[in-house]
Every structure is written in structure tokens, then in C-alpha cells.
Amino acid sequence: MMPGLRQKIAWWGALLSVTLLVAWCLLWELVLAPLHPGGSWLALKAVPLVFPLIGVIKRDLYTLQWTSMMILVYFTEGVVRGWSDRTMPWLGWGEAIIVFVFFCCALLYVQPYKRAAKKAAQELLEKVTRGSSTPGGRR
């Protein structure tokens, strides 16, 4: 299946947003608003985001699917810290927005492949059902 323009844009959006999220987390916890002067161990939250980068670069559907679920933890953190942080709430809201962009782009990229797989499965089921309805289960 050849990706169309919409899928190419969605892939680029997913790739750029997950890369931006890694940078955002590192800057947030090491430079902009670390819990302790000089940075904090919370910067390690960027590490799990590095693992799906290779799969996203390769346009791996499975990676995009599980990453779209895993990344919701970062959305939750962004919303909680956006609401609760009194000094720099924009960092939390920025994280939530980046995650939202990734999530939407991943879904838009995967959607045509999921639709094609569902159609193929339906056609196979129809063939099997027609084949078993003949006498003796054979044609």
C-alpha cells in the first residue's frame, strides 16, 4: 500500500512530535525548571521515548500503535503539571499539546492500513464461509 500525502504528513508529524517531546522533557528537567539546581533525575523520563524513535523512523505500524498508547502517560503528566505548577505551567501544557499532536498523527498514519487489514479479513471470512456451506464442506 502506497502512502498518500496525508499519510506522509501524518508520519512527519509523528516523527517530529516524538523527537520534540524528547527534547522538551530534557530541557524541562535539566535547564528550564529542574526540581533541583543543575537538573533532576526526572530527565530520565525522556529515555522511554527514545526506544520507539527507530520504529517511527522506519514507519513501523506496530511501533506507532503501542507508542500512541504509551505516550498517554506523558499527556497525563503534562495536564497534571500544567494545572498544578504555579511557576511555569506552560511546560506541562506544552507537553500535553506535543503528545496530542503525536497521538493524532499516529492514528492518521495507521488508519488506512487498519482499514485495509479489516477489509482483507472480512473477505477471507466470506470465502471461508462460502466454502463451508457447500455439501461436505468442499467445492
mmCIF file of N, CA and C in Angstrom, residues 1-136:
data_model
loop_
_atom_site.group_PDB
_atom_site.id
_atom_site.type_symbol
_atom_site.label_atom_id
_atom_site.label_comp_id
_atom_site.label_asym_id
_atom_site.label_seq_id
_atom_site.Cartn_x
_atom_site.Cartn_y
_atom_site.Cartn_z
ATOM 1 N N MET A 1 0.840 -1.177 0.000
ATOM 2 C CA MET A 1 0.000 0.000 0.000
ATOM 3 C C MET A 1 0.891 1.249 0.000
ATOM 4 N N MET A 2 0.690 2.091 -0.957
ATOM 5 C CA MET A 2 1.483 3.301 -1.100
ATOM 6 C C MET A 2 0.918 4.409 -0.225
ATOM 7 N N PRO A 3 1.762 5.017 0.628
ATOM 8 C CA PRO A 3 1.237 6.101 1.460
ATOM 9 C C PRO A 3 0.938 7.346 0.634
ATOM 10 N N GLY A 4 -0.197 7.956 0.930
ATOM 11 C CA GLY A 4 -0.577 9.180 0.241
ATOM 12 C C GLY A 4 0.003 10.391 0.957
ATOM 13 N N LEU A 5 -0.332 11.558 0.460
ATOM 14 C CA LEU A 5 0.180 12.801 1.036
ATOM 15 C C LEU A 5 -0.243 12.944 2.494
ATOM 16 N N ARG A 6 -1.493 12.605 2.787
ATOM 17 C CA ARG A 6 -1.990 12.711 4.158
ATOM 18 C C ARG A 6 -1.183 11.831 5.106
ATOM 19 N N GLN A 7 -0.847 10.620 4.645
ATOM 20 C CA GLN A 7 -0.060 9.719 5.478
ATOM 21 C C GLN A 7 1.366 10.218 5.640
ATOM 22 N N LYS A 8 1.935 10.783 4.596
ATOM 23 C CA LYS A 8 3.293 11.319 4.700
ATOM 24 C C LYS A 8 3.339 12.454 5.719
ATOM 25 N N ILE A 9 2.346 13.323 5.663
ATOM 26 C CA ILE A 9 2.273 14.434 6.613
ATOM 27 C C ILE A 9 2.086 13.891 8.028
ATOM 28 N N ALA A 10 1.232 12.879 8.176
ATOM 29 C CA ALA A 10 0.998 12.286 9.492
ATOM 30 C C ALA A 10 2.275 11.641 10.027
ATOM 31 N N TRP A 11 3.021 10.961 9.153
ATOM 32 C CA TRP A 11 4.268 10.344 9.598
ATOM 33 C C TRP A 11 5.273 11.399 10.035
ATOM 34 N N TRP A 12 5.427 12.448 9.237
ATOM 35 C CA TRP A 12 6.339 13.519 9.611
ATOM 36 C C TRP A 12 5.898 14.166 10.931
ATOM 37 N N GLY A 13 4.605 14.354 11.097
ATOM 38 C CA GLY A 13 4.097 14.921 12.353
ATOM 39 C C GLY A 13 4.407 14.037 13.540
ATOM 40 N N ALA A 14 4.235 12.721 13.369
ATOM 41 C CA ALA A 14 4.538 11.783 14.451
ATOM 42 C C ALA A 14 6.029 11.798 14.766
ATOM 43 N N LEU A 15 6.849 11.759 13.744
ATOM 44 C CA LEU A 15 8.301 11.737 13.942
ATOM 45 C C LEU A 15 8.786 13.024 14.612
ATOM 46 N N LEU A 16 8.344 14.151 14.110
ATOM 47 C CA LEU A 16 8.779 15.426 14.681
ATOM 48 C C LEU A 16 8.258 15.633 16.096
ATOM 49 N N SER A 17 7.026 15.226 16.355
ATOM 50 C CA SER A 17 6.469 15.442 17.689
ATOM 51 C C SER A 17 7.120 14.545 18.740
ATOM 52 N N VAL A 18 7.428 13.300 18.410
ATOM 53 C CA VAL A 18 8.084 12.441 19.405
ATOM 54 C C VAL A 18 9.518 12.913 19.642
ATOM 55 N N THR A 19 10.182 13.398 18.593
ATOM 56 C CA THR A 19 11.526 13.955 18.756
ATOM 57 C C THR A 19 11.477 15.228 19.593
ATOM 58 N N LEU A 20 10.501 16.071 19.318
ATOM 59 C CA LEU A 20 10.329 17.295 20.099
ATOM 60 C C LEU A 20 10.009 16.972 21.557
ATOM 61 N N LEU A 21 9.234 15.937 21.786
ATOM 62 C CA LEU A 21 8.888 15.568 23.158
ATOM 63 C C LEU A 21 10.120 15.123 23.945
ATOM 64 N N VAL A 22 11.022 14.392 23.308
ATOM 65 C CA VAL A 22 12.273 14.005 23.972
ATOM 66 C C VAL A 22 13.046 15.268 24.368
ATOM 67 N N ALA A 23 13.214 16.184 23.425
ATOM 68 C CA ALA A 23 13.941 17.429 23.701
ATOM 69 C C ALA A 23 13.229 18.255 24.773
ATOM 70 N N TRP A 24 11.901 18.319 24.696
ATOM 71 C CA TRP A 24 11.095 19.086 25.653
ATOM 72 C C TRP A 24 11.308 18.561 27.073
ATOM 73 N N CYS A 25 11.241 17.239 27.228
ATOM 74 C CA CYS A 25 11.422 16.637 28.559
ATOM 75 C C CYS A 25 12.821 16.916 29.101
ATOM 76 N N LEU A 26 13.819 16.788 28.256
ATOM 77 C CA LEU A 26 15.196 17.037 28.706
ATOM 78 C C LEU A 26 15.400 18.501 29.082
ATOM 79 N N LEU A 27 14.939 19.406 28.236
ATOM 80 C CA LEU A 27 15.082 20.832 28.548
ATOM 81 C C LEU A 27 14.332 21.216 29.820
ATOM 82 N N TRP A 28 13.141 20.691 29.967
ATOM 83 C CA TRP A 28 12.308 20.993 31.124
ATOM 84 C C TRP A 28 13.008 20.579 32.413
ATOM 85 N N GLU A 29 13.476 19.340 32.461
ATOM 86 C CA GLU A 29 14.008 18.788 33.711
ATOM 87 C C GLU A 29 15.481 19.102 33.951
ATOM 88 N N LEU A 30 16.204 19.531 32.909
ATOM 89 C CA LEU A 30 17.619 19.833 33.088
ATOM 90 C C LEU A 30 17.940 21.326 33.073
ATOM 91 N N VAL A 31 17.146 22.116 32.323
ATOM 92 C CA VAL A 31 17.508 23.513 32.124
ATOM 93 C C VAL A 31 16.426 24.493 32.597
ATOM 94 N N LEU A 32 15.216 24.343 32.074
ATOM 95 C CA LEU A 32 14.180 25.362 32.282
ATOM 96 C C LEU A 32 13.600 25.390 33.694
ATOM 97 N N ALA A 33 13.229 24.243 34.224
ATOM 98 C CA ALA A 33 12.600 24.201 35.547
ATOM 99 C C ALA A 33 12.933 22.907 36.283
ATOM 100 N N PRO A 34 14.215 22.644 36.516
ATOM 101 C CA PRO A 34 14.563 21.400 37.223
ATOM 102 C C PRO A 34 14.110 21.470 38.687
ATOM 103 N N LEU A 35 13.807 20.316 39.242
ATOM 104 C CA LEU A 35 13.408 20.273 40.647
ATOM 105 C C LEU A 35 14.557 20.670 41.567
ATOM 106 N N HIS A 36 15.773 20.352 41.142
ATOM 107 C CA HIS A 36 16.974 20.691 41.906
ATOM 108 C C HIS A 36 17.920 21.465 40.994
ATOM 109 N N PRO A 37 18.684 22.415 41.525
ATOM 110 C CA PRO A 37 19.644 23.140 40.690
ATOM 111 C C PRO A 37 20.605 22.174 39.981
ATOM 112 N N GLY A 38 20.814 22.405 38.710
ATOM 113 C CA GLY A 38 21.701 21.540 37.944
ATOM 114 C C GLY A 38 20.992 20.385 37.260
ATOM 115 N N GLY A 39 19.699 20.241 37.485
ATOM 116 C CA GLY A 39 18.935 19.172 36.835
ATOM 117 C C GLY A 39 18.411 18.173 37.833
ATOM 118 N N SER A 40 17.504 17.336 37.376
ATOM 119 C CA SER A 40 16.927 16.325 38.257
ATOM 120 C C SER A 40 16.847 14.989 37.535
ATOM 121 N N TRP A 41 16.642 13.960 38.321
ATOM 122 C CA TRP A 41 16.515 12.610 37.774
ATOM 123 C C TRP A 41 15.262 12.463 36.929
ATOM 124 N N LEU A 42 14.336 13.402 37.032
ATOM 125 C CA LEU A 42 13.126 13.342 36.214
ATOM 126 C C LEU A 42 13.443 13.440 34.722
ATOM 127 N N ALA A 43 14.640 13.879 34.390
ATOM 128 C CA ALA A 43 15.043 13.930 32.978
ATOM 129 C C ALA A 43 15.066 12.532 32.369
ATOM 130 N N LEU A 44 15.168 11.518 33.211
ATOM 131 C CA LEU A 44 15.169 10.139 32.709
ATOM 132 C C LEU A 44 13.838 9.743 32.086
ATOM 133 N N LYS A 45 12.809 10.559 32.304
ATOM 134 C CA LYS A 45 11.514 10.244 31.688
ATOM 135 C C LYS A 45 11.589 10.326 30.168
ATOM 136 N N ALA A 46 12.637 10.940 29.631
ATOM 137 C CA ALA A 46 12.813 11.026 28.180
ATOM 138 C C ALA A 46 13.333 9.708 27.598
ATOM 139 N N VAL A 47 13.945 8.866 28.415
ATOM 140 C CA VAL A 47 14.559 7.626 27.923
ATOM 141 C C VAL A 47 13.549 6.694 27.241
ATOM 142 N N PRO A 48 12.376 6.418 27.841
ATOM 143 C CA PRO A 48 11.427 5.520 27.149
ATOM 144 C C PRO A 48 10.965 6.035 25.787
ATOM 145 N N LEU A 49 11.075 7.333 25.560
ATOM 146 C CA LEU A 49 10.661 7.903 24.274
ATOM 147 C C LEU A 49 11.688 7.655 23.174
ATOM 148 N N VAL A 50 12.917 7.353 23.563
ATOM 149 C CA VAL A 50 13.963 7.115 22.573
ATOM 150 C C VAL A 50 13.752 5.764 21.881
ATOM 151 N N PHE A 51 13.239 4.781 22.615
ATOM 152 C CA PHE A 51 13.055 3.440 22.054
ATOM 153 C C PHE A 51 12.139 3.402 20.829
ATOM 154 N N PRO A 52 10.992 4.066 20.846
ATOM 155 C CA PRO A 52 10.139 3.999 19.651
ATOM 156 C C PRO A 52 10.635 4.850 18.477
ATOM 157 N N LEU A 53 11.629 5.692 18.694
ATOM 158 C CA LEU A 53 12.098 6.560 17.608
ATOM 159 C C LEU A 53 12.521 5.770 16.366
ATOM 160 N N ILE A 54 13.244 4.680 16.559
ATOM 161 C CA ILE A 54 13.698 3.888 15.413
ATOM 162 C C ILE A 54 12.505 3.306 14.653
ATOM 163 N N GLY A 55 11.519 2.792 15.390
ATOM 164 C CA GLY A 55 10.329 2.248 14.747
ATOM 165 C C GLY A 55 9.524 3.302 14.021
ATOM 166 N N VAL A 56 9.446 4.494 14.593
ATOM 167 C CA VAL A 56 8.720 5.578 13.931
ATOM 168 C C VAL A 56 9.470 5.991 12.664
ATOM 169 N N ILE A 57 10.797 6.051 12.737
ATOM 170 C CA ILE A 57 11.587 6.387 11.549
ATOM 171 C C ILE A 57 11.347 5.357 10.445
ATOM 172 N N LYS A 58 11.261 4.076 10.818
ATOM 173 C CA LYS A 58 11.034 3.002 9.843
ATOM 174 C C LYS A 58 9.567 2.877 9.432
ATOM 175 N N ARG A 59 8.705 3.699 10.010
ATOM 176 C CA ARG A 59 7.261 3.682 9.734
ATOM 177 C C ARG A 59 6.620 2.352 10.129
ATOM 178 N N ASP A 60 7.100 1.786 11.211
ATOM 179 C CA ASP A 60 6.578 0.511 11.693
ATOM 180 C C ASP A 60 5.207 0.720 12.341
ATOM 181 N N LEU A 61 4.200 0.067 11.788
ATOM 182 C CA LEU A 61 2.829 0.252 12.279
ATOM 183 C C LEU A 61 2.685 -0.177 13.725
ATOM 184 N N TYR A 62 3.281 -1.305 14.065
ATOM 185 C CA TYR A 62 3.169 -1.818 15.429
ATOM 186 C C TYR A 62 3.765 -0.822 16.429
ATOM 187 N N THR A 63 4.918 -0.246 16.093
ATOM 188 C CA THR A 63 5.549 0.744 16.975
ATOM 189 C C THR A 63 4.661 1.969 17.138
ATOM 190 N N LEU A 64 4.103 2.445 16.036
ATOM 191 C CA LEU A 64 3.221 3.610 16.125
ATOM 192 C C LEU A 64 1.993 3.314 16.983
ATOM 193 N N GLN A 65 1.487 2.090 16.912
ATOM 194 C CA GLN A 65 0.305 1.740 17.695
ATOM 195 C C GLN A 65 0.619 1.694 19.187
ATOM 196 N N TRP A 66 1.679 0.960 19.588
ATOM 197 C CA TRP A 66 1.937 0.855 21.019
ATOM 198 C C TRP A 66 2.472 2.165 21.585
ATOM 199 N N THR A 67 3.172 2.945 20.763
ATOM 200 C CA THR A 67 3.661 4.235 21.241
ATOM 201 C C THR A 67 2.502 5.197 21.478
ATOM 202 N N SER A 68 1.475 5.108 20.641
ATOM 203 C CA SER A 68 0.325 6.003 20.829
ATOM 204 C C SER A 68 -0.399 5.717 22.142
ATOM 205 N N MET A 69 -0.270 4.512 22.656
ATOM 206 C CA MET A 69 -0.850 4.191 23.968
ATOM 207 C C MET A 69 0.110 4.567 25.101
ATOM 208 N N MET A 70 1.388 4.245 24.933
ATOM 209 C CA MET A 70 2.384 4.530 25.962
ATOM 210 C C MET A 70 2.524 6.029 26.212
ATOM 211 N N ILE A 71 2.410 6.803 25.164
ATOM 212 C CA ILE A 71 2.658 8.238 25.254
ATOM 213 C C ILE A 71 1.555 8.975 26.029
ATOM 214 N N LEU A 72 0.438 8.306 26.244
ATOM 215 C CA LEU A 72 -0.646 8.933 27.010
ATOM 216 C C LEU A 72 -0.245 9.198 28.459
ATOM 217 N N VAL A 73 0.743 8.478 28.958
ATOM 218 C CA VAL A 73 1.284 8.748 30.298
ATOM 219 C C VAL A 73 1.882 10.153 30.325
ATOM 220 N N TYR A 74 2.549 10.531 29.260
ATOM 221 C CA TYR A 74 3.145 11.864 29.174
ATOM 222 C C TYR A 74 2.056 12.937 29.048
ATOM 223 N N PHE A 75 0.974 12.600 28.380
ATOM 224 C CA PHE A 75 -0.154 13.526 28.300
ATOM 225 C C PHE A 75 -0.716 13.788 29.696
ATOM 226 N N THR A 76 -0.881 12.713 30.443
ATOM 227 C CA THR A 76 -1.401 12.836 31.811
ATOM 228 C C THR A 76 -0.473 13.689 32.663
ATOM 229 N N GLU A 77 0.818 13.427 32.577
ATOM 230 C CA GLU A 77 1.781 14.224 33.348
ATOM 231 C C GLU A 77 1.701 15.691 32.955
ATOM 232 N N GLY A 78 1.610 15.955 31.655
ATOM 233 C CA GLY A 78 1.542 17.334 31.195
ATOM 234 C C GLY A 78 0.325 18.069 31.722
ATOM 235 N N VAL A 79 -0.822 17.408 31.692
ATOM 236 C CA VAL A 79 -2.047 18.044 32.189
ATOM 237 C C VAL A 79 -1.958 18.272 33.701
ATOM 238 N N VAL A 80 -1.501 17.277 34.435
ATOM 239 C CA VAL A 80 -1.390 17.414 35.899
ATOM 240 C C VAL A 80 -0.417 18.534 36.257
ATOM 241 N N ARG A 81 0.734 18.542 35.622
ATOM 242 C CA ARG A 81 1.717 19.578 35.943
ATOM 243 C C ARG A 81 1.300 20.937 35.389
ATOM 244 N N GLY A 82 0.547 20.952 34.304
ATOM 245 C CA GLY A 82 0.027 22.211 33.779
ATOM 246 C C GLY A 82 -0.959 22.851 34.757
ATOM 247 N N TRP A 83 -1.806 22.027 35.370
ATOM 248 C CA TRP A 83 -2.781 22.532 36.339
ATOM 249 C C TRP A 83 -2.130 22.896 37.664
ATOM 250 N N SER A 84 -1.132 22.122 38.084
ATOM 251 C CA SER A 84 -0.614 22.284 39.448
ATOM 252 C C SER A 84 0.600 23.197 39.563
ATOM 253 N N ASP A 85 1.378 23.344 38.523
ATOM 254 C CA ASP A 85 2.596 24.154 38.595
ATOM 255 C C ASP A 85 2.231 25.633 38.601
ATOM 256 N N ARG A 86 2.711 26.350 39.604
ATOM 257 C CA ARG A 86 2.388 27.775 39.729
ATOM 258 C C ARG A 86 3.418 28.664 39.040
ATOM 259 N N THR A 87 4.632 28.138 38.801
ATOM 260 C CA THR A 87 5.667 28.992 38.212
ATOM 261 C C THR A 87 5.732 28.886 36.694
ATOM 262 N N MET A 88 5.694 27.679 36.157
ATOM 263 C CA MET A 88 5.800 27.500 34.709
ATOM 264 C C MET A 88 4.798 26.459 34.217
ATOM 265 N N PRO A 89 3.508 26.741 34.306
ATOM 266 C CA PRO A 89 2.517 25.750 33.860
ATOM 267 C C PRO A 89 2.568 25.493 32.349
ATOM 268 N N TRP A 90 3.109 26.429 31.595
ATOM 269 C CA TRP A 90 3.180 26.274 30.140
ATOM 270 C C TRP A 90 4.028 25.074 29.734
ATOM 271 N N LEU A 91 4.957 24.663 30.595
ATOM 272 C CA LEU A 91 5.757 23.478 30.273
ATOM 273 C C LEU A 91 4.889 22.220 30.245
ATOM 274 N N GLY A 92 3.999 22.105 31.230
ATOM 275 C CA GLY A 92 3.093 20.958 31.266
ATOM 276 C C GLY A 92 2.108 20.976 30.114
ATOM 277 N N TRP A 93 1.537 22.146 29.853
ATOM 278 C CA TRP A 93 0.574 22.245 28.754
ATOM 279 C C TRP A 93 1.268 22.021 27.414
ATOM 280 N N GLY A 94 2.503 22.479 27.292
ATOM 281 C CA GLY A 94 3.262 22.228 26.065
ATOM 282 C C GLY A 94 3.481 20.740 25.842
ATOM 283 N N GLU A 95 3.808 20.027 26.925
ATOM 284 C CA GLU A 95 3.989 18.584 26.824
ATOM 285 C C GLU A 95 2.695 17.908 26.375
ATOM 286 N N ALA A 96 1.580 18.319 26.966
ATOM 287 C CA ALA A 96 0.286 17.730 26.603
ATOM 288 C C ALA A 96 -0.048 17.992 25.135
ATOM 289 N N ILE A 97 0.252 19.171 24.648
ATOM 290 C CA ILE A 97 -0.030 19.513 23.247
ATOM 291 C C ILE A 97 0.837 18.678 22.303
ATOM 292 N N ILE A 98 2.118 18.520 22.634
ATOM 293 C CA ILE A 98 3.014 17.717 21.790
ATOM 294 C C ILE A 98 2.526 16.277 21.727
ATOM 295 N N VAL A 99 2.113 15.741 22.873
ATOM 296 C CA VAL A 99 1.598 14.365 22.908
ATOM 297 C C VAL A 99 0.327 14.257 22.072
ATOM 298 N N PHE A 100 -0.548 15.229 22.182
ATOM 299 C CA PHE A 100 -1.788 15.230 21.409
ATOM 300 C C PHE A 100 -1.488 15.211 19.908
ATOM 301 N N VAL A 101 -0.513 16.001 19.485
ATOM 302 C CA VAL A 101 -0.123 16.025 18.068
ATOM 303 C C VAL A 101 0.382 14.652 17.645
ATOM 304 N N PHE A 102 1.260 14.039 18.464
ATOM 305 C CA PHE A 102 1.762 12.709 18.122
ATOM 306 C C PHE A 102 0.619 11.712 18.019
ATOM 307 N N PHE A 103 -0.260 11.718 18.992
ATOM 308 C CA PHE A 103 -1.365 10.763 19.031
ATOM 309 C C PHE A 103 -2.223 10.876 17.774
ATOM 310 N N CYS A 104 -2.591 12.085 17.412
ATOM 311 C CA CYS A 104 -3.417 12.294 16.212
ATOM 312 C C CYS A 104 -2.672 11.860 14.954
ATOM 313 N N CYS A 105 -1.404 12.221 14.842
ATOM 314 C CA CYS A 105 -0.626 11.860 13.659
ATOM 315 C C CYS A 105 -0.454 10.345 13.551
ATOM 316 N N ALA A 106 -0.213 9.680 14.678
ATOM 317 C CA ALA A 106 -0.057 8.223 14.656
ATOM 318 C C ALA A 106 -1.356 7.556 14.201
ATOM 319 N N LEU A 107 -2.482 8.031 14.718
ATOM 320 C CA LEU A 107 -3.764 7.454 14.315
ATOM 321 C C LEU A 107 -4.043 7.688 12.832
ATOM 322 N N LEU A 108 -3.750 8.880 12.358
ATOM 323 C CA LEU A 108 -3.979 9.186 10.939
ATOM 324 C C LEU A 108 -3.077 8.352 10.040
ATOM 325 N N TYR A 109 -1.861 8.078 10.486
ATOM 326 C CA TYR A 109 -0.947 7.270 9.681
ATOM 327 C C TYR A 109 -1.393 5.811 9.621
ATOM 328 N N VAL A 110 -1.826 5.272 10.741
ATOM 329 C CA VAL A 110 -2.168 3.846 10.841
ATOM 330 C C VAL A 110 -3.544 3.536 10.239
ATOM 331 N N GLN A 111 -4.447 4.487 10.232
ATOM 332 C CA GLN A 111 -5.842 4.266 9.834
ATOM 333 C C GLN A 111 -6.025 3.542 8.490
ATOM 334 N N PRO A 112 -5.389 3.959 7.403
ATOM 335 C CA PRO A 112 -5.618 3.242 6.131
ATOM 336 C C PRO A 112 -5.160 1.785 6.172
ATOM 337 N N TYR A 113 -4.083 1.511 6.882
ATOM 338 C CA TYR A 113 -3.593 0.134 6.989
ATOM 339 C C TYR A 113 -4.560 -0.727 7.794
ATOM 340 N N LYS A 114 -5.106 -0.162 8.864
ATOM 341 C CA LYS A 114 -6.087 -0.893 9.670
ATOM 342 C C LYS A 114 -7.343 -1.179 8.856
ATOM 343 N N ARG A 115 -7.778 -0.197 8.068
ATOM 344 C CA ARG A 115 -8.965 -0.363 7.232
ATOM 345 C C ARG A 115 -8.738 -1.461 6.194
ATOM 346 N N ALA A 116 -7.545 -1.481 5.569
ATOM 347 C CA ALA A 116 -7.223 -2.497 4.564
ATOM 348 C C ALA A 116 -7.145 -3.881 5.203
ATOM 349 N N ALA A 117 -6.587 -3.973 6.404
ATOM 350 C CA ALA A 117 -6.491 -5.264 7.092
ATOM 351 C C ALA A 117 -7.879 -5.779 7.461
ATOM 352 N N LYS A 118 -8.749 -4.883 7.888
ATOM 353 C CA LYS A 118 -10.118 -5.281 8.241
ATOM 354 C C LYS A 118 -10.865 -5.775 7.006
ATOM 355 N N LYS A 119 -10.677 -5.091 5.887
ATOM 356 C CA LYS A 119 -11.328 -5.498 4.638
ATOM 357 C C LYS A 119 -10.820 -6.863 4.188
ATOM 358 N N ALA A 120 -9.506 -7.089 4.273
ATOM 359 C CA ALA A 120 -8.923 -8.381 3.882
ATOM 360 C C ALA A 120 -9.438 -9.504 4.778
ATOM 361 N N ALA A 121 -9.553 -9.236 6.059
ATOM 362 C CA ALA A 121 -10.060 -10.246 6.990
ATOM 363 C C ALA A 121 -11.524 -10.571 6.692
ATOM 364 N N GLN A 122 -12.309 -9.561 6.357
ATOM 365 C CA GLN A 122 -13.714 -9.770 6.015
ATOM 366 C C GLN A 122 -13.847 -10.617 4.749
ATOM 367 N N GLU A 123 -13.024 -10.315 3.751
ATOM 368 C CA GLU A 123 -13.060 -11.086 2.501
ATOM 369 C C GLU A 123 -12.654 -12.529 2.740
ATOM 370 N N LEU A 124 -11.658 -12.745 3.561
ATOM 371 C CA LEU A 124 -11.232 -14.102 3.883
ATOM 372 C C LEU A 124 -12.336 -14.856 4.617
ATOM 373 N N LEU A 125 -12.979 -14.187 5.550
ATOM 374 C CA LEU A 125 -14.077 -14.808 6.292
ATOM 375 C C LEU A 125 -15.221 -15.177 5.356
ATOM 376 N N GLU A 126 -15.528 -14.314 4.406
ATOM 377 C CA GLU A 126 -16.590 -14.612 3.429
ATOM 378 C C GLU A 126 -16.220 -15.814 2.574
ATOM 379 N N LYS A 127 -14.972 -15.921 2.151
ATOM 380 C CA LYS A 127 -14.516 -17.068 1.363
ATOM 381 C C LYS A 127 -14.630 -18.353 2.161
ATOM 382 N N VAL A 128 -14.220 -18.307 3.412
ATOM 383 C CA VAL A 128 -14.273 -19.494 4.267
ATOM 384 C C VAL A 128 -15.720 -19.893 4.501
ATOM 385 N N THR A 129 -16.588 -18.917 4.740
ATOM 386 C CA THR A 129 -17.993 -19.193 4.988
ATOM 387 C C THR A 129 -18.653 -19.794 3.753
ATOM 388 N N ARG A 130 -18.356 -19.254 2.565
ATOM 389 C CA ARG A 130 -18.911 -19.807 1.330
ATOM 390 C C ARG A 130 -18.395 -21.222 1.079
ATOM 391 N N GLY A 131 -17.134 -21.458 1.373
ATOM 392 C CA GLY A 131 -16.542 -22.775 1.146
ATOM 393 C C GLY A 131 -17.114 -23.835 2.059
ATOM 394 N N SER A 132 -17.470 -23.458 3.287
ATOM 395 C CA SER A 132 -18.008 -24.444 4.226
ATOM 396 C C SER A 132 -19.506 -24.677 4.027
ATOM 397 N N SER A 133 -20.166 -23.834 3.214
ATOM 398 C CA SER A 133 -21.611 -24.015 3.022
ATOM 399 C C SER A 133 -21.925 -25.008 1.905
ATOM 400 N N THR A 134 -20.906 -25.423 1.162
ATOM 401 C CA THR A 134 -21.145 -26.436 0.122
ATOM 402 C C THR A 134 -21.227 -27.805 0.762
ATOM 403 N N PRO A 135 -21.925 -28.767 0.127
ATOM 404 C CA PRO A 135 -22.053 -30.096 0.721
ATOM 405 C C PRO A 135 -20.702 -30.746 0.996
ATOM 406 N N GLY A 136 -20.562 -31.250 2.189
ATOM 407 C CA GLY A 136 -19.313 -31.896 2.575
ATOM 408 C C GLY A 136 -18.196 -30.903 2.898
#
